[in-house]
């Protein structure tokens, strides 16, 4: 009897074990199938996200999305497949709706923009690797005026530029407090760039020069860049000056070694070893440079910070930074002379100021042809194209002499 009960118990236990095994097998199969389905869904999700990321503008232009948050525009893959659509603008200039994308890049019509100086320098230092331009490029001269406010000699410059549209660009850096705008008929209308305050003898002077240079570089047609002040006058007509600059093999940055206290005496030993005393140069801040050298100047992140820290009055950045940089890095690109004449013969910290009584045909001709210099390997008497410091009272006699001297129309 007992043996029979034991037999029945063993059989029931065996049946229970088989049932548990079947349930465990079913559970295992269910879990495996669930895991497989989950992996498939996860893979599809990751693949979809990866495709969107790779086709987005942020993947190709991470710097631009850092500087300027991208608006919710269609991705570039959309424009590549739809050639009739225009791609979105890549920098914060405002353009008219009918302007083409290429024109937006090569010559912004509006000088107003929201870029910081750091962003502006980065944008202006871009260089195409393909040297041949995809459009008919007419080389222009960029005239960059560093002024306090209005241009008292503006009427003379108006006559200078008249009839030569398309061969020049104008840029004005004025005090932010100056808001006066010339009439629409003026060549200076809407030519003021975003400006900041400038103090004489301070690093802000060089900041303003670099700001002018950077804004002018945004126009790819600008080939030569000349810095002028509100007291500058042209010594020759536009055609002569344009041909002189466009055909020159060199830039015009004055640079020399001045052993005196106001030269080497301004050198700060803390600049060593990046800048040694033998590197130290002095020059005229009123420069003229070729496009390649202009980009070199804006791209400098080695010497400029050192000058900012260690060149304080009586060291003046505008007299030493550019002269030292060009002589140290690109001496073969420079003629080592300035094309803007100033009179230091009376001594003192500032050059001579010219008033109405000083202006005469004989005086200006002495400046125009009274010197010898080298131009493209040959000797010439045309060494200076501009002169300063001419006060507002000189405008009337200059306009009277201009038709004879410069060939302007009366």
Coordinates of C-alpha atoms in Angstrom, one line a residue:
X1 CA 0.0 0.0 0.0
X2 CA 2.8 2.4 1.0
X3 CA 4.7 1.4 -2.1
X4 CA 1.7 2.3 -4.3
X5 CA 1.4 5.8 -2.7
X6 CA 5.1 6.5 -3.2
X7 CA 4.7 5.5 -6.9
X8 CA 1.7 7.9 -7.4
X9 CA 3.7 10.7 -5.6
X10 CA 6.7 10.2 -7.9
X11 CA 4.5 10.3 -11.0
X12 CA 2.7 13.5 -9.9
X13 CA 6.1 15.2 -9.1
X14 CA 7.4 14.2 -12.5
X15 CA 4.3 15.7 -14.2
X16 CA 4.8 19.0 -12.1
X17 CA 8.4 19.3 -13.1
X18 CA 7.6 18.9 -16.8
X19 CA 4.9 21.6 -16.5
X20 CA 7.4 24.0 -14.9
X21 CA 10.0 23.3 -17.6
X22 CA 7.4 24.0 -20.3
X23 CA 6.4 27.3 -18.6
X24 CA 10.1 28.3 -18.2
X25 CA 10.8 27.5 -21.9
X26 CA 7.8 29.6 -22.9
X27 CA 9.0 32.5 -20.7
X28 CA 12.5 32.3 -22.2
X29 CA 11.1 32.3 -25.7
X30 CA 8.9 35.3 -24.9
X31 CA 11.8 37.2 -23.4
X32 CA 14.1 36.5 -26.3
X33 CA 11.4 37.6 -28.8
X34 CA 10.8 40.8 -26.8
X35 CA 14.5 41.6 -26.7
X36 CA 14.8 41.1 -30.4
X37 CA 11.9 43.4 -31.1
X38 CA 13.3 46.0 -28.8
X39 CA 16.7 45.9 -30.5
X40 CA 15.1 46.2 -33.9
X41 CA 13.1 49.3 -32.8
X42 CA 16.2 50.9 -31.2
X43 CA 18.3 50.3 -34.3
X44 CA 15.6 52.0 -36.5
X45 CA 15.5 55.0 -34.1
X46 CA 19.3 55.4 -34.0
X47 CA 19.5 55.1 -37.8
X48 CA 16.8 57.8 -38.3
X49 CA 18.5 60.2 -35.9
X50 CA 21.9 59.6 -37.5
X51 CA 20.6 60.4 -40.9
X52 CA 19.0 63.7 -39.7
X53 CA 22.2 64.7 -37.9
X54 CA 24.4 64.0 -40.9
X55 CA 22.1 66.0 -43.3
X56 CA 21.7 69.0 -40.9
X57 CA 23.6 72.3 -41.3
X58 CA 25.0 71.9 -37.7
X59 CA 27.1 69.0 -38.8
X60 CA 28.8 70.9 -41.5
X61 CA 29.0 74.4 -39.9
X62 CA 29.4 74.0 -36.2
X63 CA 31.2 77.3 -35.8
X64 CA 28.3 79.2 -37.4
X65 CA 25.7 77.6 -35.2
X66 CA 27.9 78.7 -32.2
X67 CA 28.1 82.3 -33.4
X68 CA 24.6 82.6 -34.8
X69 CA 21.8 80.2 -33.7
X70 CA 20.4 78.7 -36.9
X71 CA 16.7 79.5 -37.7
X72 CA 14.4 76.6 -38.5
X73 CA 15.2 76.6 -42.2
X74 CA 15.2 73.5 -44.5
X75 CA 18.5 71.6 -44.5
X76 CA 21.0 71.9 -47.3
X77 CA 20.1 68.5 -48.6
X78 CA 16.8 70.1 -49.6
X79 CA 18.4 72.8 -51.6
X80 CA 20.8 70.4 -53.3
X81 CA 17.8 68.5 -54.6
X82 CA 15.9 71.6 -55.5
X83 CA 18.2 73.9 -57.5
X84 CA 15.5 76.5 -57.9
X85 CA 15.5 77.3 -54.2
X86 CA 18.1 79.6 -52.6
X87 CA 20.2 78.3 -49.6
X88 CA 19.9 80.2 -46.3
X89 CA 22.3 83.0 -45.5
X90 CA 25.3 82.0 -43.5
X91 CA 26.1 85.3 -41.8
X92 CA 24.1 88.1 -40.2
X93 CA 23.9 90.6 -43.0
X94 CA 20.6 91.9 -44.2
X95 CA 20.2 91.5 -47.9
X96 CA 17.4 92.4 -50.3
X97 CA 15.1 89.5 -51.4
X98 CA 16.2 89.8 -55.0
X99 CA 20.0 89.5 -54.4
X100 CA 21.6 86.2 -55.3
X101 CA 23.6 84.1 -52.9
X102 CA 26.9 84.6 -54.6
X103 CA 26.6 88.4 -54.6
X104 CA 25.7 88.2 -50.9
X105 CA 29.1 86.6 -50.2
X106 CA 31.3 88.6 -52.5
X107 CA 30.1 92.1 -51.8
X108 CA 27.5 92.8 -49.1
X109 CA 25.5 95.8 -50.0
X110 CA 24.7 96.9 -46.4
X111 CA 27.6 97.6 -44.1
X112 CA 25.5 97.2 -41.0
X113 CA 25.8 93.9 -39.2
X114 CA 25.6 92.4 -35.7
X115 CA 29.0 90.6 -35.6
X116 CA 31.3 91.2 -32.7
X117 CA 35.0 92.1 -33.5
X118 CA 36.0 88.5 -32.9
X119 CA 33.4 87.1 -35.2
X120 CA 34.2 89.8 -37.8
X121 CA 37.9 89.0 -37.9
X122 CA 37.1 85.3 -38.3
X123 CA 34.7 85.9 -41.1
X124 CA 37.0 88.4 -42.9
X125 CA 40.0 86.1 -42.7
X126 CA 38.4 83.4 -44.9
X127 CA 40.3 82.7 -48.0
X128 CA 39.1 80.6 -51.0
X129 CA 41.4 77.8 -52.0
X130 CA 40.4 78.1 -55.6
X131 CA 42.2 81.2 -56.9
X132 CA 40.2 81.7 -60.0
X133 CA 37.1 83.7 -59.3
X134 CA 33.7 82.3 -60.6
X135 CA 32.6 85.7 -61.8
X136 CA 34.1 88.7 -63.7
X137 CA 36.0 90.5 -60.9
X138 CA 36.9 94.1 -61.2
X139 CA 39.7 95.0 -58.7
X140 CA 38.8 97.9 -56.5
X141 CA 40.6 100.1 -54.0
X142 CA 39.1 100.4 -50.6
X143 CA 39.3 103.9 -49.1
X144 CA 39.0 103.5 -45.3
X145 CA 38.5 106.8 -43.4
X146 CA 39.2 106.8 -39.7
X147 CA 37.4 109.9 -38.5
X148 CA 35.9 111.5 -35.4
X149 CA 32.8 112.7 -37.1
X150 CA 32.0 114.4 -40.4
X151 CA 34.5 114.9 -43.2
X152 CA 35.2 118.6 -43.5
X153 CA 37.0 118.0 -46.8
X154 CA 34.3 115.8 -48.1
X155 CA 33.4 118.0 -51.1
X156 CA 37.0 117.6 -52.4
X157 CA 36.7 113.8 -52.1
X158 CA 33.3 113.9 -53.9
X159 CA 35.0 115.4 -56.9
X160 CA 37.9 112.9 -56.6
X161 CA 35.5 109.9 -56.8
X162 CA 33.1 111.3 -59.3
X163 CA 32.8 109.2 -62.5
X164 CA 34.8 106.2 -61.2
X165 CA 32.0 104.1 -59.8
X166 CA 32.8 100.4 -59.6
X167 CA 36.5 101.0 -59.0
X168 CA 36.4 101.9 -55.4
X169 CA 34.7 101.2 -52.0
X170 CA 34.4 103.6 -49.1
X171 CA 34.3 102.7 -45.4
X172 CA 33.9 105.2 -42.5
X173 CA 34.8 104.5 -38.9
X174 CA 33.4 107.4 -36.8
X175 CA 32.7 108.0 -33.1
X176 CA 29.5 106.0 -32.1
X177 CA 28.1 109.3 -30.8
X178 CA 28.2 110.7 -34.4
X179 CA 24.9 109.9 -36.1
X180 CA 24.8 112.5 -38.9
X181 CA 24.2 110.9 -42.3
X182 CA 25.2 112.7 -45.5
X183 CA 22.6 113.1 -48.3
X184 CA 21.8 110.2 -50.5
X185 CA 23.6 111.8 -53.4
X186 CA 26.9 111.6 -51.5
X187 CA 29.5 108.8 -52.1
X188 CA 29.7 108.6 -48.3
X189 CA 26.0 107.9 -47.8
X190 CA 25.5 104.7 -45.7
X191 CA 29.2 103.9 -45.7
X192 CA 29.7 103.9 -42.0
X193 CA 30.7 100.6 -40.4
X194 CA 29.7 99.5 -36.9
X195 CA 32.2 101.5 -34.8
X196 CA 33.5 101.9 -31.3
X197 CA 35.1 104.7 -29.3
X198 CA 38.8 105.5 -30.2
X199 CA 41.3 107.2 -27.9
X200 CA 44.5 108.7 -29.3
X201 CA 47.6 106.8 -28.2
X202 CA 45.6 103.8 -27.0
X203 CA 45.2 100.3 -28.5
X204 CA 41.7 101.3 -29.5
X205 CA 43.3 103.1 -32.4
X206 CA 44.6 99.8 -33.9
X207 CA 41.3 98.1 -33.1
X208 CA 39.6 100.7 -35.3
X209 CA 42.1 100.1 -38.1
X210 CA 41.6 96.4 -38.0
X211 CA 37.8 96.9 -37.8
X212 CA 38.0 98.9 -41.0
X213 CA 40.2 96.4 -42.7
X214 CA 38.0 93.5 -41.8
X215 CA 34.8 95.2 -43.1
X216 CA 36.5 96.1 -46.3
X217 CA 37.8 92.5 -46.8
X218 CA 34.2 91.2 -46.8
X219 CA 34.0 92.6 -50.4
X220 CA 36.0 90.1 -52.4
X221 CA 36.5 92.7 -55.2
X222 CA 38.6 95.0 -52.9
X223 CA 42.2 94.4 -53.9
X224 CA 44.0 97.3 -52.2
X225 CA 43.3 99.0 -48.9
X226 CA 44.3 102.5 -47.9
X227 CA 43.8 104.1 -44.4
X228 CA 43.0 107.8 -44.4
X229 CA 41.9 110.4 -41.9
X230 CA 39.5 113.3 -42.1
X231 CA 42.5 115.7 -42.7
X232 CA 43.8 113.7 -45.7
X233 CA 43.7 115.0 -49.3
X234 CA 44.5 113.3 -52.6
X235 CA 47.6 114.6 -54.4
X236 CA 46.6 113.1 -57.8
X237 CA 43.4 112.3 -59.7
X238 CA 41.6 109.0 -59.2
X239 CA 43.0 107.3 -62.3
X240 CA 46.6 108.0 -61.3
X241 CA 46.2 106.8 -57.8
X242 CA 44.1 103.7 -58.8
X243 CA 46.7 102.6 -61.4
X244 CA 49.6 103.3 -59.0
X245 CA 48.1 101.0 -56.3
X246 CA 46.5 98.3 -58.4
X247 CA 49.7 97.8 -60.4
X248 CA 52.1 97.9 -57.5
X249 CA 54.0 94.7 -56.6
X250 CA 54.3 95.8 -52.9
X251 CA 52.3 97.2 -50.1
X252 CA 53.1 100.6 -48.5
X253 CA 53.7 100.3 -44.8
X254 CA 56.4 102.7 -43.3
X255 CA 58.8 100.7 -41.1
X256 CA 62.3 101.6 -39.8
X257 CA 64.6 101.1 -36.9
X258 CA 64.6 104.2 -34.6
X259 CA 67.5 103.9 -32.1
X260 CA 66.2 106.9 -30.1
X261 CA 64.1 106.9 -26.9
X262 CA 60.9 107.3 -28.9
X263 CA 61.9 104.2 -30.9
X264 CA 63.8 101.4 -29.3
X265 CA 63.2 103.1 -25.9
X266 CA 59.6 102.0 -26.1
X267 CA 60.4 98.3 -26.4
X268 CA 59.2 96.3 -23.5
X269 CA 61.5 93.4 -22.5
X270 CA 58.4 91.4 -21.5
X271 CA 57.7 90.9 -25.2
X272 CA 60.7 88.6 -25.5
X273 CA 61.1 85.9 -26.8
X274 CA 58.2 86.3 -29.3
X275 CA 59.3 89.9 -30.1
X276 CA 62.9 90.8 -29.6
X277 CA 64.6 94.2 -29.7
X278 CA 65.9 93.5 -33.2
X279 CA 62.3 92.9 -34.4
X280 CA 61.1 96.2 -33.0
X281 CA 60.2 98.7 -35.7
X282 CA 58.5 102.1 -35.9
X283 CA 56.3 103.5 -38.7
X284 CA 53.5 105.7 -40.0
X285 CA 50.1 104.4 -39.0
X286 CA 48.6 105.6 -42.4
X287 CA 49.2 102.4 -44.4
X288 CA 48.2 100.9 -47.7
X289 CA 48.2 97.1 -48.1
X290 CA 47.5 94.4 -50.7
X291 CA 44.6 92.0 -50.0
X292 CA 47.0 89.1 -49.1
X293 CA 48.8 91.2 -46.6
X294 CA 45.5 92.5 -45.2
X295 CA 44.4 89.0 -44.5
X296 CA 47.8 88.2 -42.8
X297 CA 47.2 91.2 -40.5
X298 CA 43.7 90.2 -39.5
X299 CA 44.8 86.6 -39.0
X300 CA 47.5 87.5 -36.5
X301 CA 46.8 86.0 -33.1
X302 CA 50.4 85.8 -32.0
X303 CA 51.8 89.3 -31.8
X304 CA 48.6 91.4 -31.4
X305 CA 47.8 90.1 -27.9
X306 CA 51.4 90.8 -26.8
X307 CA 51.2 94.4 -28.0
X308 CA 47.8 94.8 -26.2
X309 CA 49.4 93.8 -22.9
X310 CA 52.9 95.2 -23.1
X311 CA 52.6 98.3 -25.4
X312 CA 51.1 101.1 -23.3
X313 CA 51.9 104.8 -23.4
X314 CA 54.6 106.0 -23.9
X315 CA 54.6 103.0 -26.3
X316 CA 51.9 103.6 -29.0
X317 CA 50.5 100.6 -30.8
X318 CA 49.6 102.5 -33.9
X319 CA 53.3 103.5 -34.4
X320 CA 54.8 100.1 -33.7
X321 CA 52.4 97.1 -34.2
X322 CA 51.9 97.1 -37.9
X323 CA 55.5 98.1 -38.7
X324 CA 56.9 95.3 -36.5
X325 CA 54.4 92.7 -37.7
X326 CA 54.9 93.3 -41.4
X327 CA 58.7 93.5 -41.2
X328 CA 58.9 90.3 -39.1
X329 CA 56.4 88.2 -41.1
X330 CA 56.1 89.5 -44.6
X331 CA 59.1 91.8 -45.4
X332 CA 59.1 90.8 -49.1
X333 CA 55.5 92.1 -49.6
X334 CA 56.3 95.6 -48.3
X335 CA 57.9 98.6 -50.0
X336 CA 58.9 99.8 -46.5
X337 CA 57.6 103.4 -47.1
X338 CA 54.3 105.2 -46.7
X339 CA 52.4 106.9 -49.5
X340 CA 50.8 109.5 -47.1
X341 CA 52.9 112.7 -46.7
X342 CA 53.1 114.5 -43.4
X343 CA 55.4 117.4 -42.3
X344 CA 57.4 116.7 -39.2
X345 CA 59.9 119.5 -39.8
X346 CA 58.6 121.7 -37.0
X347 CA 59.2 119.0 -34.4
X348 CA 56.9 118.0 -31.5
X349 CA 54.6 115.0 -30.9
X350 CA 52.3 115.9 -33.8
X351 CA 52.9 116.8 -37.5
X352 CA 52.2 120.3 -38.9
X353 CA 48.6 121.4 -39.4
X354 CA 48.0 123.3 -42.6
X355 CA 45.6 126.2 -42.8
X356 CA 44.1 128.2 -45.6
X357 CA 47.2 130.4 -46.1
X358 CA 49.4 127.4 -46.6
X359 CA 47.7 126.1 -49.6
X360 CA 49.1 127.0 -53.0
X361 CA 49.9 125.3 -56.3
X362 CA 53.6 125.5 -55.8
X363 CA 53.4 124.0 -52.3
X364 CA 51.3 121.0 -53.5
X365 CA 53.6 120.4 -56.5
X366 CA 56.6 120.2 -54.2
X367 CA 54.9 117.5 -52.2
X368 CA 53.8 115.7 -55.5
X369 CA 57.2 115.6 -57.2
X370 CA 59.8 116.8 -54.7
X371 CA 61.0 113.3 -53.7
X372 CA 62.6 110.3 -55.2
X373 CA 61.7 106.7 -54.3
X374 CA 61.4 103.2 -55.9
X375 CA 58.3 101.8 -57.5
X376 CA 58.3 98.3 -58.9
X377 CA 62.1 98.4 -59.1
X378 CA 62.3 101.8 -60.9
X379 CA 63.0 105.3 -59.6
X380 CA 60.1 107.7 -59.6
X381 CA 59.2 111.2 -58.3
X382 CA 55.7 110.1 -57.5
X383 CA 56.2 108.9 -53.9
X384 CA 53.2 110.3 -52.1
X385 CA 49.6 109.9 -53.2
X386 CA 48.0 111.6 -50.2
X387 CA 48.9 114.3 -47.7
X388 CA 47.7 115.4 -44.2
X389 CA 47.0 117.4 -41.9
X390 CA 44.7 119.8 -43.8
X391 CA 42.3 121.8 -41.7
X392 CA 38.7 122.7 -42.7
X393 CA 39.8 126.2 -43.8
X394 CA 41.8 124.7 -46.6
X395 CA 38.7 123.4 -48.5
X396 CA 38.0 126.5 -50.4
X397 CA 41.6 127.0 -51.9
X398 CA 41.9 123.3 -52.5
X399 CA 38.6 123.3 -54.5
X400 CA 39.9 126.3 -56.5
X401 CA 43.2 124.6 -57.3
X402 CA 41.8 121.1 -57.9
X403 CA 40.8 121.6 -61.6
X404 CA 44.3 122.7 -62.5
X405 CA 46.2 120.3 -60.2
X406 CA 44.1 117.2 -60.2
X407 CA 42.1 117.5 -63.4
X408 CA 38.8 117.7 -61.6
X409 CA 35.8 119.3 -63.2
X410 CA 35.3 122.8 -61.7

